Coordinates of C-alpha atoms and ligand atoms in Angstrom, one line a residue:
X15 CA 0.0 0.0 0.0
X16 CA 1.1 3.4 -0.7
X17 CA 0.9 6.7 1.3
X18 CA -0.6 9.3 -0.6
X19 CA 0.6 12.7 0.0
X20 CA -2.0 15.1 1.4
X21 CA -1.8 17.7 -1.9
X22 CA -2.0 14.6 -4.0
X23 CA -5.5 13.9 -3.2
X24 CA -8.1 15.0 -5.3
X25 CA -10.3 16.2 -2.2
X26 CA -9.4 17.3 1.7
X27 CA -12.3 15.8 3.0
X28 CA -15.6 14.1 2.5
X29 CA -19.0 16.2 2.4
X30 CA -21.1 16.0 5.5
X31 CA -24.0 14.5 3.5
X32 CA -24.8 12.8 0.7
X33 CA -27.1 14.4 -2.0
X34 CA -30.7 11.8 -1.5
X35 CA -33.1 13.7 -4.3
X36 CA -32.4 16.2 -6.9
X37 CA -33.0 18.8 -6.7
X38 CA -33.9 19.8 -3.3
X39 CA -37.7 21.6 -2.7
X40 CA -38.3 24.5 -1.1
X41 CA -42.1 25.9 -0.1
X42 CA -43.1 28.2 -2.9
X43 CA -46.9 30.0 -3.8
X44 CA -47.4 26.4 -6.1
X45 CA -50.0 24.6 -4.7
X46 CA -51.9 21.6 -5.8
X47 CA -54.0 23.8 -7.9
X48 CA -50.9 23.9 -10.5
X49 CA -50.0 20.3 -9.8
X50 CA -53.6 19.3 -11.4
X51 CA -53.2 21.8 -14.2
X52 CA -49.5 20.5 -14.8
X53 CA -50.8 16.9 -15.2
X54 CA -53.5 18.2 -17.8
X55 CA -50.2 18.0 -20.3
X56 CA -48.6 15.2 -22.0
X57 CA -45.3 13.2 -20.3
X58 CA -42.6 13.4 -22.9
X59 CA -41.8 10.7 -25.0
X60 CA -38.3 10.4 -23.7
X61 CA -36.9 8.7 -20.5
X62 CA -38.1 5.7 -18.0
X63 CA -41.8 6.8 -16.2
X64 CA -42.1 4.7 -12.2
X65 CA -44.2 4.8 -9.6
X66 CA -43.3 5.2 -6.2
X67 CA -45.4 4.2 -3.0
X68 CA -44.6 4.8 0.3
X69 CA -46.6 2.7 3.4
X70 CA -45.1 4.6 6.6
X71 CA -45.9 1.8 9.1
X72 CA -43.5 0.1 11.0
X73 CA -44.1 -2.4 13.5
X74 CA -40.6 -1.2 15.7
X75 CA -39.0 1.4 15.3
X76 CA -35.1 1.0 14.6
X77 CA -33.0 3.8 17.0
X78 CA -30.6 5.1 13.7
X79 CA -34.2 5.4 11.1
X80 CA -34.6 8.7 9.8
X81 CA -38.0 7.9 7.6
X82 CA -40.8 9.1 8.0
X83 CA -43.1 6.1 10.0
X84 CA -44.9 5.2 12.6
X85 CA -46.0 2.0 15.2
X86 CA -49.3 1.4 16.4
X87 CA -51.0 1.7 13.1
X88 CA -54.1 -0.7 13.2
X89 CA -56.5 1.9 13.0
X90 CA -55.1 4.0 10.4
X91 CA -53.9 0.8 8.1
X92 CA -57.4 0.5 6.2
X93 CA -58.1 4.6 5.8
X94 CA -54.2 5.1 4.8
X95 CA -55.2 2.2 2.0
X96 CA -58.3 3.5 1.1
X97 CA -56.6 7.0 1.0
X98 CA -53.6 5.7 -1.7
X99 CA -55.8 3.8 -3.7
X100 CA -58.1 6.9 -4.4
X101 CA -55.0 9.2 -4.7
X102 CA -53.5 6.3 -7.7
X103 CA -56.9 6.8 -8.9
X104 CA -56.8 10.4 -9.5
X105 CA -53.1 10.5 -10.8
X106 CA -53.4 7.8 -13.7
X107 CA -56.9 9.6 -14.6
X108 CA -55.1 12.5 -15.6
X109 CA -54.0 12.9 -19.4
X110 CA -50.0 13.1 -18.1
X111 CA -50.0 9.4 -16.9
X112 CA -53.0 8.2 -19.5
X113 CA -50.2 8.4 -22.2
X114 CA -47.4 6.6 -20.6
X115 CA -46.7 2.7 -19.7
X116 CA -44.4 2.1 -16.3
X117 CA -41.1 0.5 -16.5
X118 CA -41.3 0.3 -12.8
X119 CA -42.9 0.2 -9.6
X120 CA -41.3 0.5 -5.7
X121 CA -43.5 -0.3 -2.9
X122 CA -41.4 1.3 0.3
X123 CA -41.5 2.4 3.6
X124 CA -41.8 2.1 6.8
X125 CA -42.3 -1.8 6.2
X126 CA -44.5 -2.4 3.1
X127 CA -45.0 -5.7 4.5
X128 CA -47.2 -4.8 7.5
X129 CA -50.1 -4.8 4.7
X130 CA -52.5 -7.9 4.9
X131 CA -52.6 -9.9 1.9
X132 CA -56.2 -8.7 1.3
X133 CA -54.5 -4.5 1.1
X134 CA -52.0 -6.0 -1.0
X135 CA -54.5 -7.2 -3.6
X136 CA -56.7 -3.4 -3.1
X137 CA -53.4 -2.2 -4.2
X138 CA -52.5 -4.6 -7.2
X139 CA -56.1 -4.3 -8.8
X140 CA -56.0 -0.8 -8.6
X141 CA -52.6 -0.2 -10.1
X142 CA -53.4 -3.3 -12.7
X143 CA -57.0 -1.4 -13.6
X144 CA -56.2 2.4 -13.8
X145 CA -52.3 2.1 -15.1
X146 CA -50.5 1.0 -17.9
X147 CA -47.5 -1.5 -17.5
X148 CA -44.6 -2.0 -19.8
X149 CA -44.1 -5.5 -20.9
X150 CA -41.3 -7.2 -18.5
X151 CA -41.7 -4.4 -15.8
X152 CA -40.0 -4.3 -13.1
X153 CA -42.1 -4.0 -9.6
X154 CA -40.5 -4.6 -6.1
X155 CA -41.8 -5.0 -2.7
X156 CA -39.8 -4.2 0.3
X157 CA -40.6 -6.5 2.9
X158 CA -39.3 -6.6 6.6
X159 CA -38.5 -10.9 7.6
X160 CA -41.0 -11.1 10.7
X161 CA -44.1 -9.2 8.6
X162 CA -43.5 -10.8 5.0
X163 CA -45.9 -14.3 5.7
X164 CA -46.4 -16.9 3.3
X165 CA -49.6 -15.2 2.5
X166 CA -48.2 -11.8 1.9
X167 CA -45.8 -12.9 -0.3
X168 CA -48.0 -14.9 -2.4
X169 CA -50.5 -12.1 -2.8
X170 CA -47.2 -10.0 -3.8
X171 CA -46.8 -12.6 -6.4
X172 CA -49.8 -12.7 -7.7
X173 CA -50.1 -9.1 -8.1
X174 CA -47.3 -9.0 -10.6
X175 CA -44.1 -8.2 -8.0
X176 CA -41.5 -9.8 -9.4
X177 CA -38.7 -8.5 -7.1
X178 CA -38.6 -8.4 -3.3
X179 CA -35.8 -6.0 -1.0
X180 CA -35.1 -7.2 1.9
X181 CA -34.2 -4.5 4.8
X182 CA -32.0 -6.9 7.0
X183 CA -29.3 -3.8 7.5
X184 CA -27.0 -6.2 9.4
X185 CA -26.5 -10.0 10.6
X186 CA -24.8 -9.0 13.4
X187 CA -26.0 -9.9 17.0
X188 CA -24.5 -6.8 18.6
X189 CA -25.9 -3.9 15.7
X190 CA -29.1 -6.0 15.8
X191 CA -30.2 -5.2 19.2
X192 CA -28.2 -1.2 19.0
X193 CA -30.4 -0.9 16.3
X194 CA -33.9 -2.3 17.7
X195 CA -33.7 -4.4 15.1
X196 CA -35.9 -7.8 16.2
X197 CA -36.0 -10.3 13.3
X198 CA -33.6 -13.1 14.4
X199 CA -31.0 -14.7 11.9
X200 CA -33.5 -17.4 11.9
X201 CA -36.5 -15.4 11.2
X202 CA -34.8 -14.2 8.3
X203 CA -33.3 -17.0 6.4
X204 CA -37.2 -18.3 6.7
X205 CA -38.5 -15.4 5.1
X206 CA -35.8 -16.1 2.3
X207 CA -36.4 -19.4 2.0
X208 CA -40.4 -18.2 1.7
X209 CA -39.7 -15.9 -0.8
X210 CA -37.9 -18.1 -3.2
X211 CA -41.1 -20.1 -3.6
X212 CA -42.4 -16.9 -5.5
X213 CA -40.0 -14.5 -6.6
X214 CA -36.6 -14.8 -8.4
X215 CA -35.3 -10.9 -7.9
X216 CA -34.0 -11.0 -4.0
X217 CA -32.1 -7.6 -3.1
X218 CA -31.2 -7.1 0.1
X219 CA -30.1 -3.8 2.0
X220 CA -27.5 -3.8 4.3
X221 CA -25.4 -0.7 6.3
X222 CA -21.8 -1.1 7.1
X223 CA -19.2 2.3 8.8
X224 CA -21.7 1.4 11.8
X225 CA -20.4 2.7 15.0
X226 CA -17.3 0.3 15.9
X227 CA -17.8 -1.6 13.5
X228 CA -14.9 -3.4 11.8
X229 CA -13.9 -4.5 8.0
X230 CA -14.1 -8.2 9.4
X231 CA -17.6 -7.7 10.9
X232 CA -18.6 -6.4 7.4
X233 CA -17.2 -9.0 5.4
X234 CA -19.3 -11.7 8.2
X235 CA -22.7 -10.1 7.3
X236 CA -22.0 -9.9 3.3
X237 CA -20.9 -13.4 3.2
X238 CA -24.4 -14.1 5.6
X239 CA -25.9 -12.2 2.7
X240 CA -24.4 -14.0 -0.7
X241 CA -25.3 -17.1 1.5
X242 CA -29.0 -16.8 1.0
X243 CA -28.5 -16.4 -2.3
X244 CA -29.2 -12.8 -3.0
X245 CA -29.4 -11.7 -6.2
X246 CA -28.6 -8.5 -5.2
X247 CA -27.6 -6.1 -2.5
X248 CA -28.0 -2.7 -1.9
X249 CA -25.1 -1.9 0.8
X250 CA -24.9 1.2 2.2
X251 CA -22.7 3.3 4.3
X252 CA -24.7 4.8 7.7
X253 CA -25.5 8.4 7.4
X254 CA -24.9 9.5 10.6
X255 CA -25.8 12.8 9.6
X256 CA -29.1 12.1 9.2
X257 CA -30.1 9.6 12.0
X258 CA -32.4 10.1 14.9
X259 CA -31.4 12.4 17.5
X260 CA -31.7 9.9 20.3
X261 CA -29.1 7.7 18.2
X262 CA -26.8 11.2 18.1
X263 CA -27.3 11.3 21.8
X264 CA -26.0 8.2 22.9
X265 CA -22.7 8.7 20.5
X266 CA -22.3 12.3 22.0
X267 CA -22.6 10.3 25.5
X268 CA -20.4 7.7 24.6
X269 CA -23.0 4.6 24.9
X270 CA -22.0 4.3 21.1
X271 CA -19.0 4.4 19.9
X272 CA -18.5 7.2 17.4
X273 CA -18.9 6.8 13.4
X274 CA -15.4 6.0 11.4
X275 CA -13.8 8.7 10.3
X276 CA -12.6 9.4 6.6
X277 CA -9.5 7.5 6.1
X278 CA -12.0 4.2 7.7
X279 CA -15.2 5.2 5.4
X280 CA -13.0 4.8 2.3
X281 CA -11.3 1.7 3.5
X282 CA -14.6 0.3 4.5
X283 CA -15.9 1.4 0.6
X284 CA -13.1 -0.1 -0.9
X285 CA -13.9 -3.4 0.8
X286 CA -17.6 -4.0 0.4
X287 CA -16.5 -3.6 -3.3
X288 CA -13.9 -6.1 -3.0
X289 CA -15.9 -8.6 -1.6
X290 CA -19.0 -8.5 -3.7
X291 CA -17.1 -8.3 -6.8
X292 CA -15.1 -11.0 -6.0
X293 CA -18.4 -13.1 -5.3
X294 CA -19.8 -12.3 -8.4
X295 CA -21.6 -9.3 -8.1
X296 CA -21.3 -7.0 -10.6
X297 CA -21.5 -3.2 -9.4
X298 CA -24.4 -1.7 -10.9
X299 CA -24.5 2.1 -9.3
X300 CA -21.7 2.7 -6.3
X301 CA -23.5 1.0 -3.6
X302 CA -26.0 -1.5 -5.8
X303 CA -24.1 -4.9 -6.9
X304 CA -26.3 -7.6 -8.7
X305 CA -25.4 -11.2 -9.4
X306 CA -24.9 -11.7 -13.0
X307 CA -26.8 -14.8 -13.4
X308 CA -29.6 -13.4 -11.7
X309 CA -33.1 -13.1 -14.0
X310 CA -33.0 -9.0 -12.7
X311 CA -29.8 -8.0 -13.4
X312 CA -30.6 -4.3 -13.9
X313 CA -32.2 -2.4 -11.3
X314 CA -34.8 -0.2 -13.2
X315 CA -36.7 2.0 -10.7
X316 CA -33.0 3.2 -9.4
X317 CA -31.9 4.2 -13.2
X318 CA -35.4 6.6 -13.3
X319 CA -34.7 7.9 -10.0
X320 CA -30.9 8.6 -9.9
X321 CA -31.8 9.2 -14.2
X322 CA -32.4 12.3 -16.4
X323 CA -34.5 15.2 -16.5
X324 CA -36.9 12.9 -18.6
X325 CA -36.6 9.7 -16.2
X326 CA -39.9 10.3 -13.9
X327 CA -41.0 9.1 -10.7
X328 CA -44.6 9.8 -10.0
X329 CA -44.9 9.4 -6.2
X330 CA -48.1 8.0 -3.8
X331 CA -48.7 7.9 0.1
X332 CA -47.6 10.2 2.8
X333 CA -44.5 12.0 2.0
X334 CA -44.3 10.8 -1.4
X335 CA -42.0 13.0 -3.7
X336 CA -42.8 13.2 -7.9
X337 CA -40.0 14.0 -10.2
X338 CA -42.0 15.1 -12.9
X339 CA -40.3 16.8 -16.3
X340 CA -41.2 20.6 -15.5
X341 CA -42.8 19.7 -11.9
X342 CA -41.7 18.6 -8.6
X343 CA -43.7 18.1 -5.7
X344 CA -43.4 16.3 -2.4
X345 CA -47.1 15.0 -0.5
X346 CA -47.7 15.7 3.2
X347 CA -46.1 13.7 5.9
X348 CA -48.4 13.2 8.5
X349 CA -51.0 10.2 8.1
X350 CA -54.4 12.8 9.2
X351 CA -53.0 15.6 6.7
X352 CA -52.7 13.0 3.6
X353 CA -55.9 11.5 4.1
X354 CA -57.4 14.8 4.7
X355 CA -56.1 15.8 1.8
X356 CA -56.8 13.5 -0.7
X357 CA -60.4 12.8 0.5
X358 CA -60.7 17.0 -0.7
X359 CA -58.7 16.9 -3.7
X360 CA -57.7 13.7 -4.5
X361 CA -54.1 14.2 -4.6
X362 CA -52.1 15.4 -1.8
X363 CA -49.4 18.0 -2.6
X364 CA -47.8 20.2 0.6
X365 CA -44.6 21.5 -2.0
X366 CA -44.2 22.1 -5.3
X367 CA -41.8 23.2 -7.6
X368 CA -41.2 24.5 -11.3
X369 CA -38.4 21.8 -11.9
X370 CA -36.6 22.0 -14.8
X371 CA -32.9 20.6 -13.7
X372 CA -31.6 19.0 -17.0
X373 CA -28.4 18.6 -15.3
X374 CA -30.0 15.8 -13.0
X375 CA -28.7 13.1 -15.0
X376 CA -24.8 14.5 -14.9
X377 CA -25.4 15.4 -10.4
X378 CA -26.0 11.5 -10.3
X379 CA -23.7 10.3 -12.7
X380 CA -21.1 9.3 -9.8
X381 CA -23.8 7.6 -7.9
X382 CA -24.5 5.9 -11.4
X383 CA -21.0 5.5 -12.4
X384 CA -21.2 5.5 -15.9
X385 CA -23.5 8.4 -18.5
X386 CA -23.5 8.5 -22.4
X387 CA -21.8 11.6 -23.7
X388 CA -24.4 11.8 -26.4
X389 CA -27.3 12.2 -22.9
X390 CA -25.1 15.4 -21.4
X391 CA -24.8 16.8 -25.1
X392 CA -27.9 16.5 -26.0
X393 CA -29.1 18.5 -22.5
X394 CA -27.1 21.4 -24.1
X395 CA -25.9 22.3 -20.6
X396 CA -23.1 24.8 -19.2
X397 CA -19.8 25.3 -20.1
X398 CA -19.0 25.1 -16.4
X399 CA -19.7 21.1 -16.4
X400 CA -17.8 20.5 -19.0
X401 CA -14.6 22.3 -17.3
X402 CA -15.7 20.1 -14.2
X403 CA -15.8 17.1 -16.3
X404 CA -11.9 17.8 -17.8
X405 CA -10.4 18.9 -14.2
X406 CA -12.6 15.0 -12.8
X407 CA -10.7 13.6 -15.6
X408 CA -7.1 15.1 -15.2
X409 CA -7.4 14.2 -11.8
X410 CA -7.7 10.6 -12.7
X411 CA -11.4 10.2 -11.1
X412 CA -13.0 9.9 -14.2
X413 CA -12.4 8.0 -17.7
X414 CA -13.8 8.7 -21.1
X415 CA -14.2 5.1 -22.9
X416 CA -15.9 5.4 -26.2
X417 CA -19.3 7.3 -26.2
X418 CA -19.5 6.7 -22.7
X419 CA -18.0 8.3 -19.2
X420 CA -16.9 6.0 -16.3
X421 CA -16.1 6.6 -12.7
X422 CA -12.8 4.9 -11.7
X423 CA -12.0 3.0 -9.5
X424 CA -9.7 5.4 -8.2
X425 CA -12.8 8.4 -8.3
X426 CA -15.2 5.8 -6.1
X427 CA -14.3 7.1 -2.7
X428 CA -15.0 10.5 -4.2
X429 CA -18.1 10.1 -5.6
X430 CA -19.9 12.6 -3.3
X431 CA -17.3 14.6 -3.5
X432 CA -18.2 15.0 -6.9
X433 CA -21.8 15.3 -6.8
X434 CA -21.4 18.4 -4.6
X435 CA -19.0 20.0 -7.0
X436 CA -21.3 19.8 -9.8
X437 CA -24.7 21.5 -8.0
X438 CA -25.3 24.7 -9.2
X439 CA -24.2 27.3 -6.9
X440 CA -28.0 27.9 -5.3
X441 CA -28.6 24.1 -4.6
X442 CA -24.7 23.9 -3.6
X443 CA -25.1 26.3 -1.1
X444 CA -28.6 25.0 0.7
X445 CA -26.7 21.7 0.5
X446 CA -24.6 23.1 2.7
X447 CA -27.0 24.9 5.2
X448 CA -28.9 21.5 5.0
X449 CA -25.8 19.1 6.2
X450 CA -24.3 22.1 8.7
X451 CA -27.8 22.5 10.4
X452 CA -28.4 18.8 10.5
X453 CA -24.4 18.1 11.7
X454 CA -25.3 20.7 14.8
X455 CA -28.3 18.2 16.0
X456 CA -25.4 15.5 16.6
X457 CA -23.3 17.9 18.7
X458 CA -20.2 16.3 18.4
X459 CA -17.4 16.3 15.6
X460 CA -17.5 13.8 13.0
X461 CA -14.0 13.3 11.2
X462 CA -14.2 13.9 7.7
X463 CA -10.8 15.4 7.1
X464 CA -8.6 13.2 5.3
X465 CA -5.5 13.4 6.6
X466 CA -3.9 10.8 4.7
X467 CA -4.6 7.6 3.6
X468 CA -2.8 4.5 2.7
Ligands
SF4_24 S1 -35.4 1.4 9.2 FE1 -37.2 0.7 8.1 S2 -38.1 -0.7 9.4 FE2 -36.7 0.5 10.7 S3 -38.0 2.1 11.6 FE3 -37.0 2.9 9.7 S4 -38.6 2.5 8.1 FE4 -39.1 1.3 9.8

């Protein structure tokens, strides 16, 4: 191993945060008056179109989850149903989502899974009578091992999901029980061994740079993890930056040991990578890695989301957010204000936004890893970008390889790096205020600096 030279690096230090959706909203005069008006107009032509659900139930709660959820949910279950299935109503009536066919469907959360098999099948009819699907699309479930029954799954199944994430987070005894998280090892190799019976896309999310935690501890719960025979795993790095503030608490108080600093996040990067690509896995985006003899072995809703300007997600349930080509709007986030406002207008917009950002596709491309020249071209954008672009290149982090652009493998530990660099001054900037206002609930210093590495 080699010591690199402080100057040599490309970056001094990681961002506090990573970028989640492009670009960010802000509360504007919009309301949902102009969302209906906008969806009067026709989608265009170009780009993946997906549909996003969000069920915010949870039956625990995990000490680290920033989502937006709740327990003690058998009262509001049915009403929350009946609420999203009106709200899908009234988006795919509307001329906008008449003309186009998904390429994909997400069912998230909270736990998706909570839903009896009889709300699953509400929720398939309705999306099987009022949308249009593209042949072979893609639709996953996320389901949570203790929840996902035999006769959950099977009404998954025969609603048309074909792929099923899995949010285990970690094998690990000891981040099990910090984390609140109560499925035993047991429970969920049962739940795979269920889910084989009906589905043959298995993803799996897992964290790792959790507090203490060490490169052999992640290697244990990725080889638990290629064990079971997952087809693919989404493994991502703990944002402490956005965890509960409880979870913040009891690292300021030392009752958790504090997150890895720089120099470990990069080593711990370098060696989820290792691993999985060793076992087969082929990375698909920087932290999604798919077996290549899997029948899935592209991950479609992630393309639209992390995709262009033209890529849309339309987004259903509490909290929702729509990527929209011109519009972007996010719905409210508490169960009584979504119901509310659906049963009045049918949809339930609390933000909205002009969006035109044809840049998205080039802020993701690290996150993506690879973008066709001829797709930034063709967005006709800056000069500025394609000065960043050159100095990404010079500096090694980036390749050009036919009509294509690559991250290295030298740019990975930088990708974020990278993503902030290429926001736009405004959105750079509330990036900023967003990650320093959110570091000041934790209180303590986390060590991003990169002093050196080896
Ligand atoms: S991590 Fe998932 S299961 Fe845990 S509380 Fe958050 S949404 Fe619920």
């Amino acid at each position: 191993m080699t010591q690199l030279d402080k100057k040599e690096l490309p970056f001094v230090s990681l961002p506090k945060m990573w970028i989640y959706l492009y670009p960010y909203l802000q509360r504007t005069e919009l309301s949902v008056n102009d969302v209906r008006k906008f969806l009067q107009q026709p989608a265009p032509e170009r780009g993946k179109k997906t549909l996003y659900m969000h069920v915010p139930f949870c039956d625990t709660i995990c000490t680290f989850c920033p989502f937006v959820r709740s327990t003690n949910y058998q009262d509001k279950l049915q009403p929350y149903v009946d609420a999203l299935i009106k709200e899908l109503k009234a988006i795919a009536s509307t001329p906008r989502i008449q003309g186009v066919a998904l390429d994909a469907i997400f069912v998230g959360g909270g736990t998706p899974s909570v839903l009896s098999p009889d709300q699953i099948h509400q929720i398939g009819e309705t999306i099987h009578r009022h949308f249009k699907l593209k042949p072979g699309f893609e639709w996953t479930f996320e389901v949570e091992a203790k929840s996902a029954t035999e006769d959950k799954l099977r009404a998954m199944a025969e609603n048309g999901v074909n792929r099923i994430s899995f949010g285990v987070q970690t094998f690990n005894p000891k981040f099990r029980k910090l984390f609140n998280l109560t499925a035993s090892h047991d429970e969920i190799k049962r739940t795979r061994e269920l889910a084989g019976k009906y589905f043959k896309g298995f993803n799996m999310d897992l964290l790792y740079q959790l507090p203490g935690q060490t490169v052999d501890e992640i290697h244990e719960d990725l080889q638990h993890a290629v064990e079971l025979n997952t087809t693919s795993i989404d493994a991502y790095p703990l944002d402490y930056t956005i965890t509960s503030k409880g979870f913040l608490q009891q690292i300021k108080k030392d009752r958790i040991p504090k997150p890895p600093n720089a120099h470990e996040k990069v080593e711990q990067q370098e060696a989820v990578t290792h691993f999985l690509v060793e076992h087969g896995y082929k990375q698909e985006f920087i932290y999604t890695f798919i077996r290549q003899d899997a029948e899935h072995r592209r991950f479609v809703f992630g393309e639209t989301l992390y995709g262009h300007y033209e890529d849309e997600c339309i987004g259903a349930g509490l909290s929702a957010f729509s990527y929209q080509a011109g519009m972007a709007y996010r719905n409210f986030d508490t169960v009584e204000q979504y119901i509310r406002a659906v049963e009045t207008n049918g949809l339930s917009v609390d933000v909205a936004n002009e969006y035109h950002a044809r840049e998205k596709g080039l802020i993701y491309f690290p996150k993506r890893m690879v973008i066709d020249i001829e797709d930034i071209d063709r967005l006709e954008l800056d000069a500025h970008y394609y000065e960043l672009l050159d100095q990404f290149e010079e500096k090694g982090l980036i390749v050009r390889e036919g009509n294509q652009i690559r991250l290295t493998r030298e740019g990975q530990p930088w990708y974020m790096n990278m993503m902030v660099e290429m926001l736009p001054d405004r959105t750079r900037n509330l990036h900023e205020r967003i990650a320093s206002t959110l570091n000041e609930r934790a209180d303590f210093t986390f060590d991003e600096e990169l002093i050196m590495f080896t």
